[in-house]
Tab-separated table of C-alpha atoms in Angstrom:
chain	number	residue	atom	x	y	z
A	1	MET	CA	-0.128	-0.133	0.002
A	2	ILE	CA	1.270	3.522	-0.965
A	3	PHE	CA	0.320	6.509	1.226
A	4	LEU	CA	-0.318	9.720	-0.985
A	5	ASN	CA	-0.475	12.965	0.924
A	6	VAL	CA	-2.026	15.743	-1.312
A	7	GLY	CA	-2.260	19.427	-0.406
A	8	GLN	CA	-1.664	21.253	2.962
A	9	CYS	CA	-4.292	19.365	4.763
A	10	GLY	CA	-3.270	16.026	3.670
A	11	ASN	CA	0.644	16.698	4.148
A	12	GLN	CA	-0.224	18.011	7.924
A	13	ILE	CA	-2.288	14.843	8.386
A	14	GLY	CA	0.589	12.861	7.123
A	15	ARG	CA	3.428	14.799	9.140
A	16	GLN	CA	1.574	13.651	12.304
A	17	PHE	CA	0.969	10.186	11.152
A	18	TRP	CA	4.725	9.355	10.141
A	19	SER	CA	5.811	10.348	13.740
A	20	ILE	CA	3.801	7.263	15.055
A	21	PRO	CA	5.358	4.171	13.359
A	22	LYS	CA	8.740	3.098	14.364
A	23	PRO	CA	11.166	1.565	11.908
A	24	PRO	CA	12.030	-2.131	12.785
A	25	SER	CA	14.536	-3.127	15.373
A	26	PRO	CA	18.179	-3.165	13.990
A	27	LEU	CA	19.870	-6.346	13.414
A	28	PRO	CA	24.008	-6.697	13.106
A	29	ASN	CA	25.113	-6.017	9.610
A	30	PRO	CA	28.191	-8.193	8.802
A	31	PHE	CA	29.197	-6.370	5.736
A	32	LEU	CA	29.398	-2.976	7.538
A	33	ASP	CA	31.131	-4.491	10.328
A	34	LYS	CA	33.730	-5.851	8.177
A	35	LYS	CA	34.136	-2.603	6.477
A	36	TYR	CA	34.258	-0.424	9.640
A	37	GLY	CA	35.598	-2.877	12.163
A	38	SER	CA	32.851	-2.307	14.572
A	39	SER	CA	30.392	-4.899	16.000
A	40	GLN	CA	27.847	-2.000	16.454
A	41	THR	CA	27.031	-1.485	12.982
A	42	THR	CA	23.517	-2.427	12.351
A	43	GLN	CA	20.614	-2.113	9.854
A	44	PRO	CA	16.908	-2.268	10.337
A	45	ASP	CA	15.134	-5.775	10.354
A	46	TYR	CA	13.062	-5.825	7.195
A	47	SER	CA	13.363	-9.728	6.813
A	48	SER	CA	9.777	-10.252	7.853
A	49	GLY	CA	8.246	-7.493	5.796
A	50	HIS	CA	6.933	-4.033	6.968
A	51	PRO	CA	3.840	-2.303	5.750
A	52	PHE	CA	4.899	1.083	6.079
A	53	PHE	CA	8.696	1.005	4.954
A	54	HIS	CA	10.499	-0.511	2.219
A	55	ILE	CA	13.502	-3.137	2.399
A	56	ASP	CA	15.723	0.119	2.243
A	57	GLY	CA	14.107	1.860	5.357
A	58	LYS	CA	12.227	4.415	3.096
A	59	ALA	CA	8.675	5.171	3.924
A	60	ARG	CA	5.837	3.948	1.406
A	61	CYS	CA	4.826	7.632	1.254
A	62	ILE	CA	4.569	10.314	-1.643
A	63	MET	CA	4.102	14.158	-0.476
A	64	VAL	CA	2.626	16.355	-3.101
A	65	ASP	CA	1.732	20.061	-2.633
A	66	SER	CA	1.730	23.230	-4.722
A	67	GLU	CA	3.653	25.197	-2.047
A	68	PRO	CA	6.722	23.914	-0.110
A	69	LYS	CA	5.702	25.145	3.477
A	70	VAL	CA	4.215	22.108	5.057
A	71	ILE	CA	6.414	19.485	3.028
A	72	GLY	CA	9.356	21.590	3.917
A	73	ALA	CA	8.641	21.441	7.562
A	74	THR	CA	8.061	17.781	7.529
A	75	VAL	CA	11.480	17.280	5.683
A	76	ARG	CA	13.262	19.362	8.038
A	77	GLU	CA	11.758	17.293	11.181
A	78	ASP	CA	13.104	14.258	9.408
A	79	GLN	CA	16.505	15.699	9.149
A	80	ILE	CA	16.632	16.647	12.713
A	81	LYS	CA	15.686	13.251	13.932
A	82	LEU	CA	18.308	11.782	11.522
A	83	LYS	CA	21.197	13.789	13.133
A	84	GLN	CA	19.858	13.057	16.676
A	85	SER	CA	19.805	9.187	15.662
A	86	GLU	CA	23.348	9.592	14.101
A	87	ALA	CA	24.607	11.468	17.112
A	88	THR	CA	23.173	8.699	19.472
A	89	LYS	CA	24.656	5.636	17.466
A	90	ALA	CA	28.019	7.746	17.563
A	91	ALA	CA	28.060	7.845	21.384
A	92	LEU	CA	27.102	4.470	21.886
A	93	ALA	CA	29.239	2.681	19.456
A	94	SER	CA	32.753	1.774	20.464
A	95	LYS	CA	34.117	2.795	17.053
A	96	PRO	CA	31.881	5.506	15.141
A	97	ARG	CA	31.326	5.103	11.388
A	98	PRO	CA	33.720	7.261	9.604
A	99	ARG	CA	30.889	9.025	7.498
A	100	LYS	CA	28.631	12.145	8.163
A	101	PRO	CA	25.028	11.886	8.281
A	102	ASP	CA	23.518	12.095	4.837
A	103	LYS	CA	20.117	12.028	3.411
A	104	ASN	CA	20.187	8.234	2.929
A	105	GLY	CA	19.225	8.005	6.434
A	106	MET	CA	15.917	9.835	6.042
A	107	ILE	CA	12.753	7.918	5.977
A	108	PHE	CA	11.272	10.102	3.144
A	109	ARG	CA	12.640	9.214	-0.335
A	110	GLY	CA	13.846	12.618	-1.888
A	111	LEU	CA	12.035	11.878	-5.340
A	112	ASN	CA	9.127	11.318	-3.532
A	113	VAL	CA	8.871	14.967	-2.189
A	114	ILE	CA	7.237	16.979	-4.933
A	115	HIS	CA	6.196	20.460	-4.700
A	116	GLU	CA	5.978	23.748	-6.499
A	117	HIS	CA	6.264	27.323	-5.474
A	118	HIS	CA	2.951	28.641	-6.064
A	119	GLY	CA	-0.562	27.764	-4.824
A	120	ARG	CA	-3.816	26.766	-6.453
A	121	GLY	CA	-5.910	29.753	-4.832
A	122	ASN	CA	-8.528	27.527	-3.253
A	123	ASN	CA	-9.877	26.720	-6.747
A	124	TRP	CA	-10.698	23.167	-7.790
A	125	ALA	CA	-10.484	23.945	-11.446
A	126	LEU	CA	-6.829	25.443	-10.970
A	127	GLY	CA	-5.914	22.433	-9.027
A	128	TYR	CA	-7.523	19.858	-11.168
A	129	TYR	CA	-6.489	21.144	-14.724
A	130	GLY	CA	-3.397	23.030	-13.302
A	131	PRO	CA	-1.813	26.360	-14.959
A	132	GLN	CA	-2.765	26.504	-18.316
A	133	GLU	CA	0.924	27.386	-19.430
A	134	ARG	CA	2.193	24.015	-17.800
A	135	GLU	CA	-0.963	21.770	-18.525
A	136	GLY	CA	0.466	18.333	-20.064
A	137	SER	CA	3.974	18.987	-19.561
A	138	GLU	CA	6.427	16.713	-18.187
A	139	GLY	CA	7.567	18.612	-15.100
A	140	SER	CA	3.800	19.088	-13.885
A	141	LEU	CA	2.776	17.637	-10.288
A	142	VAL	CA	0.751	15.191	-12.012
A	143	SER	CA	3.143	13.697	-14.126
A	144	LEU	CA	5.970	13.872	-11.273
A	145	THR	CA	3.330	12.154	-8.886
A	146	LEU	CA	2.348	9.492	-11.283
A	147	GLU	CA	6.087	8.613	-12.068
A	148	SER	CA	6.859	8.337	-8.262
A	149	VAL	CA	3.730	6.183	-7.869
A	150	ARG	CA	4.977	3.635	-10.611
A	151	ARG	CA	8.525	3.596	-8.757
A	152	GLU	CA	6.829	2.796	-5.455
A	153	ALA	CA	4.504	0.172	-6.932
A	154	GLU	CA	7.607	-1.549	-8.217
A	155	ARG	CA	9.283	-1.580	-5.190
A	156	CYS	CA	6.379	-3.399	-3.520
A	157	ASP	CA	6.201	-7.304	-3.426
A	158	VAL	CA	2.535	-7.009	-3.540
A	159	PHE	CA	1.042	-3.734	-4.767
A	160	GLN	CA	-2.339	-3.585	-3.019
A	161	GLY	CA	-3.223	0.067	-4.093
A	162	THR	CA	-3.134	3.849	-3.010
A	163	PHE	CA	-4.402	5.428	0.181
A	164	LEU	CA	-4.866	9.308	-0.693
A	165	TRP	CA	-5.237	11.894	1.964
A	166	SER	CA	-6.518	15.090	0.989
A	167	SER	CA	-9.046	18.057	1.741
A	168	LEU	CA	-12.286	18.729	-0.108
A	169	CYS	CA	-11.856	22.516	0.398
A	170	GLY	CA	-8.553	23.677	-0.694
A	171	GLY	CA	-7.526	24.037	-4.278
A	172	THR	CA	-4.604	21.521	-4.289
A	173	GLY	CA	-6.300	18.915	-1.970
A	174	SER	CA	-9.720	19.074	-3.666
A	175	GLY	CA	-8.384	19.749	-7.492
A	176	LEU	CA	-4.989	17.739	-7.670
A	177	GLY	CA	-6.167	15.153	-5.247
A	178	SER	CA	-9.250	14.486	-7.708
A	179	ARG	CA	-7.032	14.658	-10.612
A	180	LEU	CA	-4.713	12.205	-9.224
A	181	CYS	CA	-7.539	9.786	-8.051
A	182	ALA	CA	-8.926	9.757	-11.753
A	183	GLU	CA	-5.201	9.183	-13.008
A	184	ILE	CA	-4.407	6.593	-10.793
A	185	ARG	CA	-7.595	4.404	-11.498
A	186	THR	CA	-6.774	4.966	-15.296
A	187	GLN	CA	-3.175	3.596	-14.930
A	188	TYR	CA	-3.849	0.906	-12.151
A	189	PRO	CA	-7.670	-0.176	-12.962
A	190	ARG	CA	-7.332	-3.184	-10.893
A	191	ARG	CA	-5.896	-1.791	-7.851
A	192	CYS	CA	-7.594	-0.610	-4.927
A	193	ILE	CA	-7.990	3.285	-4.202
A	194	LEU	CA	-8.948	4.415	-0.886
A	195	THR	CA	-9.227	8.212	0.017
A	196	ALA	CA	-9.406	9.941	3.328
A	197	CYS	CA	-10.893	13.454	3.028
A	198	VAL	CA	-11.525	16.236	5.379
A	199	ALA	CA	-14.601	18.105	4.756
A	200	PRO	CA	-14.989	21.637	5.697
A	201	PHE	CA	-17.091	23.175	8.167
A	202	GLU	CA	-20.777	23.154	6.917
A	203	ARG	CA	-21.371	26.644	7.556
A	204	GLY	CA	-18.458	27.202	4.857
A	205	GLU	CA	-14.893	28.082	5.482
A	206	LEU	CA	-14.294	29.822	2.016
A	207	PRO	CA	-16.506	31.457	-0.861
A	208	LEU	CA	-15.638	28.400	-2.947
A	209	SER	CA	-16.060	25.598	-0.389
A	210	HIS	CA	-19.254	24.524	-1.613
A	211	TYR	CA	-18.207	23.973	-5.015
A	212	ASN	CA	-14.815	22.537	-4.278
A	213	THR	CA	-16.536	19.941	-1.966
A	214	ILE	CA	-19.227	19.033	-4.543
A	215	LEU	CA	-16.500	18.653	-7.396
A	216	ALA	CA	-14.006	16.831	-5.317
A	217	ALA	CA	-16.607	14.511	-3.591
A	218	SER	CA	-18.193	13.225	-7.030
A	219	THR	CA	-14.677	12.663	-8.474
A	220	HIS	CA	-13.822	10.650	-5.464
A	221	GLN	CA	-17.187	8.859	-5.812
A	222	ARG	CA	-16.570	7.918	-9.293
A	223	TYR	CA	-13.000	6.585	-9.113
A	224	SER	CA	-12.213	5.431	-5.455
A	225	ASP	CA	-13.172	2.238	-4.007
A	226	ALA	CA	-14.130	3.739	-0.530
A	227	MET	CA	-14.127	7.469	0.711
A	228	VAL	CA	-13.413	7.771	4.529
A	229	LEU	CA	-14.756	11.307	5.208
A	230	PHE	CA	-13.943	13.365	8.477
A	231	ARG	CA	-16.180	16.506	8.991
A	232	ASN	CA	-14.705	19.274	10.893
A	233	ASP	CA	-17.682	19.808	12.683
A	234	GLU	CA	-17.794	16.309	14.084
A	235	VAL	CA	-14.231	16.272	14.887
A	236	CYS	CA	-14.511	19.382	17.009
A	237	ALA	CA	-17.433	18.070	18.583
A	238	ALA	CA	-15.447	14.920	19.485
A	239	LEU	CA	-12.715	17.076	20.980
A	240	ARG	CA	-14.867	19.176	23.116
A	241	SER	CA	-16.371	15.927	24.541
A	242	LEU	CA	-13.017	15.033	25.409
A	243	GLY	CA	-12.220	18.442	27.463
A	244	VAL	CA	-10.116	20.002	24.760
A	245	GLY	CA	-10.864	23.781	25.092
A	246	GLY	CA	-9.412	25.100	22.120
A	247	CYS	CA	-10.074	22.984	18.878
A	248	GLY	CA	-7.057	24.056	16.675
A	249	PHE	CA	-5.591	22.552	13.587
A	250	GLN	CA	-3.180	20.504	15.369
A	251	GLU	CA	-5.585	18.899	17.741
A	252	MET	CA	-7.794	18.212	14.820
A	253	ASN	CA	-4.849	16.717	12.615
A	254	SER	CA	-3.738	14.596	15.577
A	255	LEU	CA	-6.822	13.072	16.270
A	256	ILE	CA	-7.436	12.278	12.370
A	257	SER	CA	-4.037	10.983	12.001
A	258	ARG	CA	-4.149	8.633	15.063
A	259	THR	CA	-7.555	7.344	13.938
A	260	LEU	CA	-5.983	6.678	10.297
A	261	TYR	CA	-2.981	4.990	12.136
A	262	ASP	CA	-5.632	2.664	14.358
A	263	LEU	CA	-7.097	1.515	10.903
A	264	VAL	CA	-3.988	0.659	8.969
A	265	ALA	CA	-1.584	-0.201	11.741
A	266	PRO	CA	-0.078	-3.734	11.301
A	267	SER	CA	-1.276	-6.858	13.329
A	268	HIS	CA	1.252	-9.062	14.972
A	269	GLY	CA	0.885	-12.667	13.768
A	270	THR	CA	2.893	-15.869	13.655
A	271	SER	CA	4.659	-17.049	10.729
A	272	MET	CA	4.769	-20.650	9.281
A	273	LEU	CA	8.115	-21.195	10.744
A	274	GLY	CA	6.620	-21.194	14.346
A	275	PRO	CA	6.551	-18.547	17.288
A	276	ASN	CA	9.922	-19.690	18.573
A	277	THR	CA	12.012	-18.985	15.655
A	278	LYS	CA	13.893	-15.984	14.654
A	279	LEU	CA	11.108	-14.972	12.197
A	280	GLY	CA	8.481	-16.504	14.249
A	281	HIS	CA	6.455	-13.285	14.708
A	282	VAL	CA	5.583	-11.093	11.666
A	283	LYS	CA	3.506	-8.227	10.946
A	284	LYS	CA	0.307	-8.559	8.771
A	285	ALA	CA	-0.471	-5.610	6.730
A	286	PHE	CA	-3.775	-3.912	6.328
A	287	ARG	CA	-5.969	-5.560	3.659
A	288	MET	CA	-7.630	-2.771	1.618
A	289	ARG	CA	-9.850	-4.999	-0.374
A	290	SER	CA	-11.182	-6.658	2.671
A	291	PHE	CA	-11.852	-3.143	4.152
A	292	VAL	CA	-13.977	-2.364	0.974
A	293	ALA	CA	-15.777	-5.522	1.024
A	294	ASP	CA	-16.743	-5.238	4.453
A	295	VAL	CA	-17.814	-1.509	4.743
A	296	ALA	CA	-18.500	-0.487	1.304
A	297	PRO	CA	-19.323	-3.550	-0.954
A	298	MET	CA	-22.051	-1.485	-3.237
A	299	PRO	CA	-20.715	1.048	-5.713
A	300	SER	CA	-23.071	3.599	-4.918
A	301	ASN	CA	-22.573	3.756	-1.027
A	302	LYS	CA	-18.853	4.496	-0.521
A	303	LEU	CA	-18.990	7.088	2.152
A	304	VAL	CA	-17.259	5.918	5.508
A	305	GLU	CA	-17.007	7.299	9.001
A	306	LEU	CA	-14.115	6.454	11.105
A	307	TRP	CA	-14.076	6.337	14.983
A	308	SER	CA	-11.092	5.039	17.204
A	309	THR	CA	-10.514	5.220	20.936
A	310	ALA	CA	-6.795	5.225	20.139
A	311	GLY	CA	-6.797	8.610	18.802
A	312	MET	CA	-9.446	9.907	21.464
A	313	ALA	CA	-7.265	8.579	24.261
A	314	GLN	CA	-3.969	10.669	22.944
A	315	ILE	CA	-5.834	13.719	22.725
A	316	SER	CA	-7.821	13.560	25.939
A	317	ARG	CA	-6.576	16.305	28.247
A	318	LYS	CA	-8.773	15.580	31.156
A	319	GLY	CA	-8.790	11.718	31.303
A	320	LYS	CA	-12.428	11.552	30.405
A	321	LEU	CA	-11.769	8.442	28.007
A	322	GLN	CA	-10.440	5.677	30.091
A	323	VAL	CA	-10.189	2.575	28.338
A	324	ARG	CA	-8.839	0.426	31.149
A	325	SER	CA	-11.505	-0.756	33.535
A	326	SER	CA	-11.524	-0.172	37.123
A	327	THR	CA	-12.865	-3.502	38.059
A	328	ASP	CA	-11.543	-5.897	35.649
A	329	ASN	CA	-8.166	-6.016	33.739
A	330	GLY	CA	-9.379	-8.530	31.075
A	331	VAL	CA	-8.968	-7.203	27.580
A	332	CYS	CA	-12.664	-7.599	26.731
A	333	SER	CA	-13.423	-5.527	29.743
A	334	ARG	CA	-11.421	-2.573	28.312
A	335	TRP	CA	-12.893	-3.313	24.979
A	336	SER	CA	-16.349	-2.736	26.785
A	337	THR	CA	-15.463	0.329	28.385
A	338	GLY	CA	-13.971	1.832	25.147
A	339	LEU	CA	-17.017	0.905	23.082
A	340	ASP	CA	-19.361	2.562	25.835
A	341	HIS	CA	-17.137	5.819	25.357
A	342	LEU	CA	-17.573	5.861	21.518
A	343	SER	CA	-21.347	5.147	21.896
A	344	LYS	CA	-21.766	8.554	23.683
A	345	ILE	CA	-19.451	10.378	21.168
A	346	ILE	CA	-20.871	8.972	18.009
A	347	PRO	CA	-24.118	10.690	17.015
A	348	LYS	CA	-27.090	8.832	16.387
A	349	PHE	CA	-29.271	11.676	14.834
A	350	ASP	CA	-28.850	13.927	12.240
A	351	HIS	CA	-28.452	17.279	14.077
A	352	LYS	CA	-29.985	19.228	11.301
A	353	SER	CA	-33.122	17.282	10.231
A	354	ASN	CA	-33.241	15.337	13.525
A	355	ARG	CA	-33.765	12.045	11.575
A	356	PRO	CA	-32.386	8.913	13.046
A	357	LEU	CA	-29.308	7.500	11.214
A	358	THR	CA	-29.125	4.251	9.709
A	359	CYS	CA	-26.350	1.955	9.452
A	360	LEU	CA	-25.769	-0.020	5.995
A	361	SER	CA	-22.622	-1.675	7.233
A	362	PHE	CA	-19.702	-1.571	9.628
A	363	GLN	CA	-16.294	-2.960	10.531
A	364	LEU	CA	-15.402	-3.513	14.306
A	365	SER	CA	-11.653	-3.733	14.613
A	366	LEU	CA	-10.522	-4.872	18.082
A	367	ARG	CA	-6.703	-4.533	18.803
A	368	GLY	CA	-4.805	-5.290	21.967
A	369	ALA	CA	-4.657	-8.876	22.670
A	370	LYS	CA	-1.535	-10.549	23.051
A	371	VAL	CA	-0.242	-13.045	20.331
A	372	ASP	CA	-0.963	-15.979	22.650
A	373	ALA	CA	-4.013	-14.856	24.340
A	374	LYS	CA	-6.954	-17.067	24.367
A	375	ILE	CA	-10.184	-15.125	24.339
A	376	PRO	CA	-13.586	-16.699	24.002
A	377	MET	CA	-15.309	-16.086	20.630
A	378	LYS	CA	-18.479	-15.682	22.453
A	379	LYS	CA	-17.472	-12.302	24.350
A	380	ILE	CA	-16.212	-10.948	21.119
A	381	LEU	CA	-19.406	-11.689	19.298
A	382	ALA	CA	-21.317	-10.243	22.160
A	383	LEU	CA	-19.333	-6.998	21.495
A	384	LYS	CA	-20.361	-6.824	17.857
A	385	ASN	CA	-23.877	-7.584	18.535
A	386	ARG	CA	-23.859	-4.711	21.124
A	387	VAL	CA	-22.360	-2.340	18.246
A	388	ALA	CA	-25.048	-3.692	15.860
A	389	ASP	CA	-27.933	-2.953	18.279
A	390	ARG	CA	-26.794	0.720	18.894
A	391	LEU	CA	-26.259	1.616	15.194
A	392	SER	CA	-29.630	0.760	13.990
A	393	CYS	CA	-28.540	-1.290	11.100
A	394	VAL	CA	-30.625	-1.914	8.207
A	395	PRO	CA	-32.749	-5.213	8.513
A	396	TRP	CA	-32.176	-6.498	4.903
A	397	ASN	CA	-28.510	-6.823	5.688
A	398	LYS	CA	-27.965	-9.924	7.701
A	399	SER	CA	-24.356	-9.522	7.610
A	400	ALA	CA	-24.088	-5.759	7.995
A	401	GLY	CA	-21.223	-6.082	10.797
A	402	ALA	CA	-17.685	-7.539	10.024
A	403	LEU	CA	-15.264	-8.312	12.850
A	404	ARG	CA	-11.622	-7.673	12.687
A	405	ARG	CA	-9.507	-8.912	15.567
A	406	LEU	CA	-5.971	-7.774	15.591
A	407	GLN	CA	-3.198	-8.693	17.849
A	408	GLY	CA	-0.807	-6.320	19.571
A	409	THR	CA	-1.285	-2.542	20.058
A	410	THR	CA	-0.471	0.316	18.249
A	411	SER	CA	2.626	2.581	18.468
A	412	GLY	CA	2.434	4.727	21.450
A	413	SER	CA	-0.392	3.017	23.049
A	414	LYS	CA	-0.403	0.086	25.702
A	415	GLU	CA	-4.173	-0.099	25.920
A	416	PRO	CA	-6.784	-2.344	23.909
A	417	THR	CA	-8.332	-0.024	21.350
A	418	ILE	CA	-11.368	-0.074	19.191
A	419	CYS	CA	-11.808	1.292	15.638
A	420	LEU	CA	-15.356	1.438	14.046
A	421	ALA	CA	-15.834	1.874	10.216
A	422	LEU	CA	-19.355	2.911	9.741
A	423	ASN	CA	-21.209	3.182	6.494
A	424	ARG	CA	-24.324	5.194	7.378
A	425	THR	CA	-26.669	8.070	6.169
A	426	ALA	CA	-24.850	10.648	8.136
A	427	LEU	CA	-22.442	11.575	5.440
A	428	PRO	CA	-25.046	11.717	2.660
A	429	GLY	CA	-27.035	14.036	4.780
A	430	TYR	CA	-24.005	16.396	4.976
A	431	LEU	CA	-23.626	16.168	1.154
A	432	GLU	CA	-27.087	16.823	0.449
A	433	ARG	CA	-27.215	20.264	2.449
A	434	VAL	CA	-23.761	21.340	0.941
A	435	ALA	CA	-25.024	20.583	-2.792
A	436	GLU	CA	-28.375	22.659	-1.958
A	437	LYS	CA	-26.184	25.546	-0.863
A	438	GLY	CA	-23.842	24.903	-4.004
A	439	GLN	CA	-26.864	24.450	-6.316
A	440	VAL	CA	-28.353	27.933	-5.252
A	441	MET	CA	-24.981	29.531	-5.914
A	442	PHE	CA	-24.710	28.014	-9.270
A	443	ASP	CA	-28.275	28.863	-10.299
A	444	VAL	CA	-27.301	32.674	-10.005
A	445	GLY	CA	-24.006	32.201	-11.450
A	446	ALA	CA	-21.944	33.139	-8.496
A	447	TYR	CA	-18.159	32.758	-8.885
A	448	LYS	CA	-18.393	30.477	-11.877
A	449	HIS	CA	-16.061	32.686	-13.981
A	450	TRP	CA	-13.528	31.788	-11.443
A	451	TYR	CA	-13.540	27.986	-12.636
A	452	TYR	CA	-14.318	28.730	-16.231
A	453	LYS	CA	-11.020	30.616	-16.827
A	454	HIS	CA	-9.011	27.504	-15.657
A	455	GLY	CA	-10.626	25.088	-17.846
A	456	CYS	CA	-13.575	23.996	-16.137
A	457	GLU	CA	-16.889	23.713	-17.915
A	458	GLU	CA	-20.543	23.830	-16.972
A	459	LYS	CA	-20.795	20.217	-17.671
A	460	ASP	CA	-18.523	19.509	-15.036
A	461	PHE	CA	-20.592	21.187	-12.485
A	462	GLU	CA	-23.804	19.148	-13.700
A	463	GLU	CA	-21.896	16.031	-13.674
A	464	ALA	CA	-20.945	16.729	-10.238
A	465	PHE	CA	-24.390	17.778	-8.803
A	466	ALA	CA	-25.780	14.591	-10.611
A	467	THR	CA	-23.356	12.308	-9.117
A	468	ILE	CA	-24.270	13.521	-5.496
A	469	ASP	CA	-28.033	13.460	-6.159
A	470	HIS	CA	-27.249	9.767	-7.130
A	471	VAL	CA	-25.471	9.067	-4.116
A	472	ILE	CA	-28.082	10.710	-2.040
A	473	ALA	CA	-30.965	8.892	-3.414
A	474	ALA	CA	-28.829	5.485	-3.307
A	475	TYR	CA	-28.594	5.746	0.221
A	476	ALA	CA	-32.189	6.916	0.689
A	477	GLU	CA	-33.277	3.538	-1.009
A	478	ALA	CA	-30.798	1.405	0.952
A	479	ALA	CA	-32.082	2.801	4.375
A	480	ARG	CA	-35.628	2.154	3.561
A	481	PRO	CA	-37.113	-0.497	6.093
A	482	HIS	CA	-38.499	-2.689	3.268
A	483	ARG	CA	-36.576	-2.856	0.167
């Protein structure tokens, strides 16, 4: 799986995301020992595979933006960590390696850091079609990114697909993210595409936010296999419920990155060689196709909500989210306590129309049990049934809930965690309200000339509104009690 961070929002989330996973533990390297005459020379252990890093220690990540500010900050942090790591190794080694720290020790590959020096003006058309003078050129952001995707795919033993992170509001995230989603689908039609998008506040953040949201969401709906959508309103509401006073971008991005990490973090398993061997314990990667089959199996219903106790526990400042039970130290008891807290935070009614929300499908991921722990399946199924009862699942889908049991904990967390992926009618309701506001603007001709001068046409708007209307109708039909 390749991670593709697009735009300012996507790279800010990726900046905090990549601070969580830790490279594999080092193993002795006899080749470097012979060359430098030191027994302390080591290299990372990638013999059992790692879902976040290649065999050379580089992250499976591509960072793309039209401005260097956010990407430059991420690279500088990586350089600082490299210098600190090299200084620590030199202090601990009996004979320090006779070389200076270089960029080869950074986790981000240089060719995967792609940016320009001028933005996209919060305009979907400018981000999608790009500047007219550079459209179709070899040095454009689209061509450079697709070349990096090709190189990363060739480095993978098994290329599952691409996980794209972007915003639905800005010009680069919404426009360039939509273009890359469409181009990757064209070049890799049989590979999975997951997108994690951050939707703006419903009241609107920019004059063009409603247009950008509709145009970007419709493109992701057509070309991606599933779209995980984080709404700023719901993220701020979750932070307030945890006792966080000021809901800044740093807290919001931290919560989103921790939630995404809890979804894709590997699970510890046992290899065919046995648990007592050197390669006995391996890391099982996140399966993209399994996630799509469990949560978004129908092509018209791809909108997914994501909730996790891991992200909320890290953000909580006042200790309101305590996953550990005070009466029982069992793993199932902690899962049950975390599920109770999630039930209080996850909305059950649409706050605008006051209609109850209906769940089409969900995936329950339970993480935290030890490799050799024997937990009765009866207790795990009881947790799944509790989730199904509280989510008001549709009666026609008898297998609405999928269970995913993961062994081991996520980095930075020692407690069992719960991750819920929900395919409900909450997100179509949000898109319906945004589409209504955007339709009113479109009917009166507001701001349309800003899009037309960058290559956008009226049919692009019409197709976008038609796609969103189709999604809303599909969810309304699926949520009917009797089909």
